[in-house]
Amino acid sequence: MASSDTLLIKTFTHYFLHFVFPVFIALIFYRENWKKAYFILLATMLVDLDHLFATPIFDPDRASIGFHFLHSYYAIAVYFLMLFFKGNIRIIGIGLLFHMLTDFQDFYFWSH
């Protein structure tokens, strides 16, 4: 497979997991309020604001996990603890952990 094809699939997968897959999470686990849950899951993308403190802001050869402060292992531990709360806090925890999983796969599962 050509390098450009791999990059296209990697980019599609990344954005699919960030924007489309959360719909399925919301529909499966929060069927009655799936729209609210989906928008909360989308709002957790604001965690990427920590990229603005890095130079360069985007580096395809840099793993987000463990580099940016909201993508640190300490932050991920807090996101995990959020699963033990109820309501919106749990949804936020799910969104943040899924975001970390998406960023993890984006760097470690694809050749860069």
C-alpha atoms as a PDB file:
ATOM      1  CA  MET A   1       0.000   0.000   0.000  1.00  0.00           C
ATOM      2  CA  ALA A   2       1.313   3.413  -0.933  1.00  0.00           C
ATOM      3  CA  SER A   3       2.340   5.864   1.765  1.00  0.00           C
ATOM      4  CA  SER A   4      -0.344   8.334   0.692  1.00  0.00           C
ATOM      5  CA  ASP A   5      -3.003   5.605   0.996  1.00  0.00           C
ATOM      6  CA  THR A   6      -1.832   4.746   4.504  1.00  0.00           C
ATOM      7  CA  LEU A   7      -1.921   8.413   5.495  1.00  0.00           C
ATOM      8  CA  LEU A   8      -5.447   8.749   4.130  1.00  0.00           C
ATOM      9  CA  ILE A   9      -6.670   5.687   6.046  1.00  0.00           C
ATOM     10  CA  LYS A  10      -4.900   6.856   9.215  1.00  0.00           C
ATOM     11  CA  THR A  11      -6.485  10.310   8.970  1.00  0.00           C
ATOM     12  CA  PHE A  12      -9.929   8.863   8.254  1.00  0.00           C
ATOM     13  CA  THR A  13      -9.630   6.462  11.196  1.00  0.00           C
ATOM     14  CA  HIS A  14      -8.504   9.232  13.540  1.00  0.00           C
ATOM     15  CA  TYR A  15     -11.394  11.546  12.724  1.00  0.00           C
ATOM     16  CA  PHE A  16     -13.919   8.708  12.563  1.00  0.00           C
ATOM     17  CA  LEU A  17     -12.960   7.699  16.106  1.00  0.00           C
ATOM     18  CA  HIS A  18     -13.103  11.306  17.329  1.00  0.00           C
ATOM     19  CA  PHE A  19     -16.372  12.395  15.711  1.00  0.00           C
ATOM     20  CA  VAL A  20     -18.458   9.430  14.495  1.00  0.00           C
ATOM     21  CA  PHE A  21     -17.764   6.554  16.898  1.00  0.00           C
ATOM     22  CA  PRO A  22     -18.927   8.583  19.929  1.00  0.00           C
ATOM     23  CA  VAL A  23     -22.424   8.505  18.385  1.00  0.00           C
ATOM     24  CA  PHE A  24     -22.391   4.734  18.839  1.00  0.00           C
ATOM     25  CA  ILE A  25     -21.156   5.049  22.424  1.00  0.00           C
ATOM     26  CA  ALA A  26     -23.977   7.500  23.139  1.00  0.00           C
ATOM     27  CA  LEU A  27     -26.617   5.330  21.450  1.00  0.00           C
ATOM     28  CA  ILE A  28     -25.527   2.130  23.203  1.00  0.00           C
ATOM     29  CA  PHE A  29     -25.002   3.430  26.736  1.00  0.00           C
ATOM     30  CA  TYR A  30     -27.215   6.533  26.884  1.00  0.00           C
ATOM     31  CA  ARG A  31     -30.069   5.710  24.513  1.00  0.00           C
ATOM     32  CA  GLU A  32     -32.648   7.959  26.196  1.00  0.00           C
ATOM     33  CA  ASN A  33     -30.369  11.011  26.196  1.00  0.00           C
ATOM     34  CA  TRP A  34     -28.021  10.053  23.384  1.00  0.00           C
ATOM     35  CA  LYS A  35     -27.844  13.557  21.872  1.00  0.00           C
ATOM     36  CA  LYS A  36     -26.799  15.097  25.178  1.00  0.00           C
ATOM     37  CA  ALA A  37     -24.265  12.321  25.745  1.00  0.00           C
ATOM     38  CA  TYR A  38     -22.903  12.721  22.212  1.00  0.00           C
ATOM     39  CA  PHE A  39     -22.390  16.467  22.631  1.00  0.00           C
ATOM     40  CA  ILE A  40     -20.644  15.915  25.960  1.00  0.00           C
ATOM     41  CA  LEU A  41     -18.394  13.335  24.289  1.00  0.00           C
ATOM     42  CA  LEU A  42     -17.635  15.837  21.528  1.00  0.00           C
ATOM     43  CA  ALA A  43     -16.905  18.542  24.095  1.00  0.00           C
ATOM     44  CA  THR A  44     -14.153  16.372  25.562  1.00  0.00           C
ATOM     45  CA  MET A  45     -12.166  17.159  22.415  1.00  0.00           C
ATOM     46  CA  LEU A  46     -11.330  20.438  24.099  1.00  0.00           C
ATOM     47  CA  VAL A  47      -8.646  18.411  25.849  1.00  0.00           C
ATOM     48  CA  ASP A  48      -6.607  19.055  22.698  1.00  0.00           C
ATOM     49  CA  LEU A  49      -6.219  22.700  23.689  1.00  0.00           C
ATOM     50  CA  ASP A  50      -3.063  21.607  25.489  1.00  0.00           C
ATOM     51  CA  HIS A  51      -1.484  21.188  22.052  1.00  0.00           C
ATOM     52  CA  LEU A  52      -1.373  24.980  21.817  1.00  0.00           C
ATOM     53  CA  PHE A  53       1.357  25.016  24.480  1.00  0.00           C
ATOM     54  CA  ALA A  54       3.694  22.827  22.408  1.00  0.00           C
ATOM     55  CA  THR A  55       6.213  23.874  19.795  1.00  0.00           C
ATOM     56  CA  PRO A  56       5.403  22.979  17.108  1.00  0.00           C
ATOM     57  CA  ILE A  57       1.679  22.718  17.844  1.00  0.00           C
ATOM     58  CA  PHE A  58       1.414  19.611  15.661  1.00  0.00           C
ATOM     59  CA  ASP A  59       4.246  17.184  15.108  1.00  0.00           C
ATOM     60  CA  PRO A  60       3.321  13.933  13.324  1.00  0.00           C
ATOM     61  CA  ASP A  61       6.369  12.229  14.851  1.00  0.00           C
ATOM     62  CA  ARG A  62       5.392  13.060  18.443  1.00  0.00           C
ATOM     63  CA  ALA A  63       3.058  10.980  20.602  1.00  0.00           C
ATOM     64  CA  SER A  64       0.418  13.077  22.347  1.00  0.00           C
ATOM     65  CA  ILE A  65       0.150  10.601  25.208  1.00  0.00           C
ATOM     66  CA  GLY A  66       2.741  11.442  27.807  1.00  0.00           C
ATOM     67  CA  PHE A  67       3.795  14.688  26.102  1.00  0.00           C
ATOM     68  CA  HIS A  68       0.957  17.192  26.515  1.00  0.00           C
ATOM     69  CA  PHE A  69      -0.118  17.910  30.090  1.00  0.00           C
ATOM     70  CA  LEU A  70      -3.790  16.986  29.544  1.00  0.00           C
ATOM     71  CA  HIS A  71      -2.575  13.811  27.807  1.00  0.00           C
ATOM     72  CA  SER A  72      -0.228  12.875  30.676  1.00  0.00           C
ATOM     73  CA  TYR A  73      -0.457   9.612  32.577  1.00  0.00           C
ATOM     74  CA  TYR A  74      -1.520  11.558  35.693  1.00  0.00           C
ATOM     75  CA  ALA A  75      -4.374  13.160  33.772  1.00  0.00           C
ATOM     76  CA  ILE A  76      -5.373   9.774  32.342  1.00  0.00           C
ATOM     77  CA  ALA A  77      -5.542   8.410  35.904  1.00  0.00           C
ATOM     78  CA  VAL A  78      -7.943  11.238  36.820  1.00  0.00           C
ATOM     79  CA  TYR A  79     -10.033  10.479  33.722  1.00  0.00           C
ATOM     80  CA  PHE A  80     -10.207   6.842  34.841  1.00  0.00           C
ATOM     81  CA  LEU A  81     -11.385   7.885  38.316  1.00  0.00           C
ATOM     82  CA  MET A  82     -14.177   9.878  36.685  1.00  0.00           C
ATOM     83  CA  LEU A  83     -15.735   6.559  35.623  1.00  0.00           C
ATOM     84  CA  PHE A  84     -16.686   5.936  39.248  1.00  0.00           C
ATOM     85  CA  PHE A  85     -18.953   8.994  39.353  1.00  0.00           C
ATOM     86  CA  LYS A  86     -22.466   9.131  37.954  1.00  0.00           C
ATOM     87  CA  GLY A  87     -24.041  11.352  35.343  1.00  0.00           C
ATOM     88  CA  ASN A  88     -22.148  13.834  33.229  1.00  0.00           C
ATOM     89  CA  ILE A  89     -18.846  13.284  35.057  1.00  0.00           C
ATOM     90  CA  ARG A  90     -18.858   9.644  33.919  1.00  0.00           C
ATOM     91  CA  ILE A  91     -19.671  10.643  30.340  1.00  0.00           C
ATOM     92  CA  ILE A  92     -16.801  13.130  30.387  1.00  0.00           C
ATOM     93  CA  GLY A  93     -14.476  10.426  31.737  1.00  0.00           C
ATOM     94  CA  ILE A  94     -15.553   8.042  28.980  1.00  0.00           C
ATOM     95  CA  GLY A  95     -14.994  10.732  26.346  1.00  0.00           C
ATOM     96  CA  LEU A  96     -11.563  11.662  27.665  1.00  0.00           C
ATOM     97  CA  LEU A  97     -10.415   8.050  27.920  1.00  0.00           C
ATOM     98  CA  PHE A  98     -11.711   7.290  24.437  1.00  0.00           C
ATOM     99  CA  HIS A  99      -9.886  10.376  23.187  1.00  0.00           C
ATOM    100  CA  MET A 100      -6.652   9.092  24.754  1.00  0.00           C
ATOM    101  CA  LEU A 101      -7.217   5.670  23.162  1.00  0.00           C
ATOM    102  CA  THR A 102      -7.743   7.326  19.782  1.00  0.00           C
ATOM    103  CA  ASP A 103      -4.558   9.373  20.119  1.00  0.00           C
ATOM    104  CA  PHE A 104      -2.663   6.283  21.304  1.00  0.00           C
ATOM    105  CA  GLN A 105      -3.694   4.208  18.285  1.00  0.00           C
ATOM    106  CA  ASP A 106      -3.005   7.127  15.973  1.00  0.00           C
ATOM    107  CA  PHE A 107       0.663   7.165  16.940  1.00  0.00           C
ATOM    108  CA  TYR A 108       1.474   3.561  17.844  1.00  0.00           C
ATOM    109  CA  PHE A 109      -0.613   1.525  15.388  1.00  0.00           C
ATOM    110  CA  TRP A 110       0.411   3.347  12.226  1.00  0.00           C
ATOM    111  CA  SER A 111       3.852   3.740  10.743  1.00  0.00           C
ATOM    112  CA  HIS A 112       5.002   7.341  10.907  1.00  0.00           C
END
